[in-house]
C-alpha positions as a LaTeX table, in Angstrom:
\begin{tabular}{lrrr}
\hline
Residue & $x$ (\AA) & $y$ (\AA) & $z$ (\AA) \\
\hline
Unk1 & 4.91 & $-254.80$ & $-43.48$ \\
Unk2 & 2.39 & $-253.73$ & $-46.37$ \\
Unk3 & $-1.27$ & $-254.18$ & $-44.68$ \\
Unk4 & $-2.72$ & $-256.30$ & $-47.41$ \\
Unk5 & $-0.05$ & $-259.22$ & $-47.20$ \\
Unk6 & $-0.81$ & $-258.99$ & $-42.98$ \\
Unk7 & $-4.57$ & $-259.30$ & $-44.23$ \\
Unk8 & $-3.35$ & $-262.47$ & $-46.63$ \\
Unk9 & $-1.95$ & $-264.05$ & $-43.83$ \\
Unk10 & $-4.25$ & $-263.68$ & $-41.17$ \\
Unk11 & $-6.42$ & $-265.07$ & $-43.55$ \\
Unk12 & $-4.17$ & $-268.16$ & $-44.52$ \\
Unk13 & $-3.40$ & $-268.79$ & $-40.97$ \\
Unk14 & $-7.25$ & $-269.22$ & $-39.59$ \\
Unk15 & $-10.62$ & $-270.18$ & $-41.59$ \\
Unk16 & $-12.78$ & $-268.20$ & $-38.54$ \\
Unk17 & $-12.22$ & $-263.93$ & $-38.03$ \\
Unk18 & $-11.40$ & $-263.76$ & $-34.46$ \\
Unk19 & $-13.52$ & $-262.74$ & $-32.22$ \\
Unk20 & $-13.19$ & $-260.41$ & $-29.67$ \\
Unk21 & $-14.84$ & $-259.44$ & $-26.47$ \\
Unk22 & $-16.95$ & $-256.67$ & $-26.59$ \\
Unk23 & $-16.70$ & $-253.63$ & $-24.32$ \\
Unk24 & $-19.17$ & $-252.07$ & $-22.55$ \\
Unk25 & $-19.50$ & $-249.01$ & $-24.50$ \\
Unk26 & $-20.02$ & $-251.87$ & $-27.83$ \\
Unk27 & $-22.79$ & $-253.67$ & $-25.71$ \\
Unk28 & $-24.27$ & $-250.35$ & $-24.70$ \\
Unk29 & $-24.62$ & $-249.33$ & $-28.61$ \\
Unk30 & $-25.54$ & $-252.66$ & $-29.46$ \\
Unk31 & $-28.64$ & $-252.38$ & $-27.10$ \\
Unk32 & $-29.62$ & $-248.75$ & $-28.30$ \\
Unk33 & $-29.22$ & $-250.30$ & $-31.58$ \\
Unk34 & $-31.90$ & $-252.47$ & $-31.24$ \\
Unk35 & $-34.19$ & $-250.38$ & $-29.15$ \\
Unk36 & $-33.71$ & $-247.95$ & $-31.98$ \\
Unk37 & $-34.78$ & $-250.81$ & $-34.78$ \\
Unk38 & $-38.19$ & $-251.81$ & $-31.81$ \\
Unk39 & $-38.88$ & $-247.83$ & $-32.41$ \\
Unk40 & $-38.56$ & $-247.62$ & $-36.04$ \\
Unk41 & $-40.67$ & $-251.08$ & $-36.08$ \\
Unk42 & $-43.48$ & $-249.05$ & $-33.95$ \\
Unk43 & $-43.39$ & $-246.11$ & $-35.74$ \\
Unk44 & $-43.65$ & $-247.96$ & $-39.48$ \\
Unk45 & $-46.88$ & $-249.44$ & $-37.90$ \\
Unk46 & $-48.55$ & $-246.56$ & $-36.48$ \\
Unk47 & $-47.75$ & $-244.61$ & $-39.99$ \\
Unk48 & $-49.59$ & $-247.58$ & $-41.99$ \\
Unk49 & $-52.66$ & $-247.63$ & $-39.14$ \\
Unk50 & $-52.94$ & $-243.66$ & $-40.00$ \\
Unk51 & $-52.66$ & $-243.81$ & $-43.32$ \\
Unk52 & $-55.20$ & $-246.58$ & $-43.37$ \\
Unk53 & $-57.52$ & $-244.69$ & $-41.40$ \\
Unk54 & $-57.59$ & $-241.32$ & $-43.68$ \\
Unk55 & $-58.02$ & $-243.21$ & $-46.52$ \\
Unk56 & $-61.52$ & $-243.87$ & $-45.15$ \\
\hline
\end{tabular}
């Protein structure tokens, strides 16, 4: 069966994707993820605080 008309009739069949549990290596990246993003966050700030200060 050509992957595009399996696609179609997923598609057809259900209005909502299906969802699927996560595994614990998914949840693990998901939370690195977002302590990544909290450290990117923290680092944006402390590069506008120096910045702010040399210009001084």
């Amino acid at each position: 069966m050509d992957w595009r008309k399996s696609r179609n009739r997923k598609k057809e069949g259900s209005a909502e994707p299906e969802i699927l549990p996560l595994t614990e290596r998914e949840r693990h990246m998901l939370k690195e993820i977002h302590e990544l993003k909290e450290a990117n966050e923290i680092l944006k700030d402390a590069l506008g605080f120096f910045v702010k200060d040399r210009k001084k």
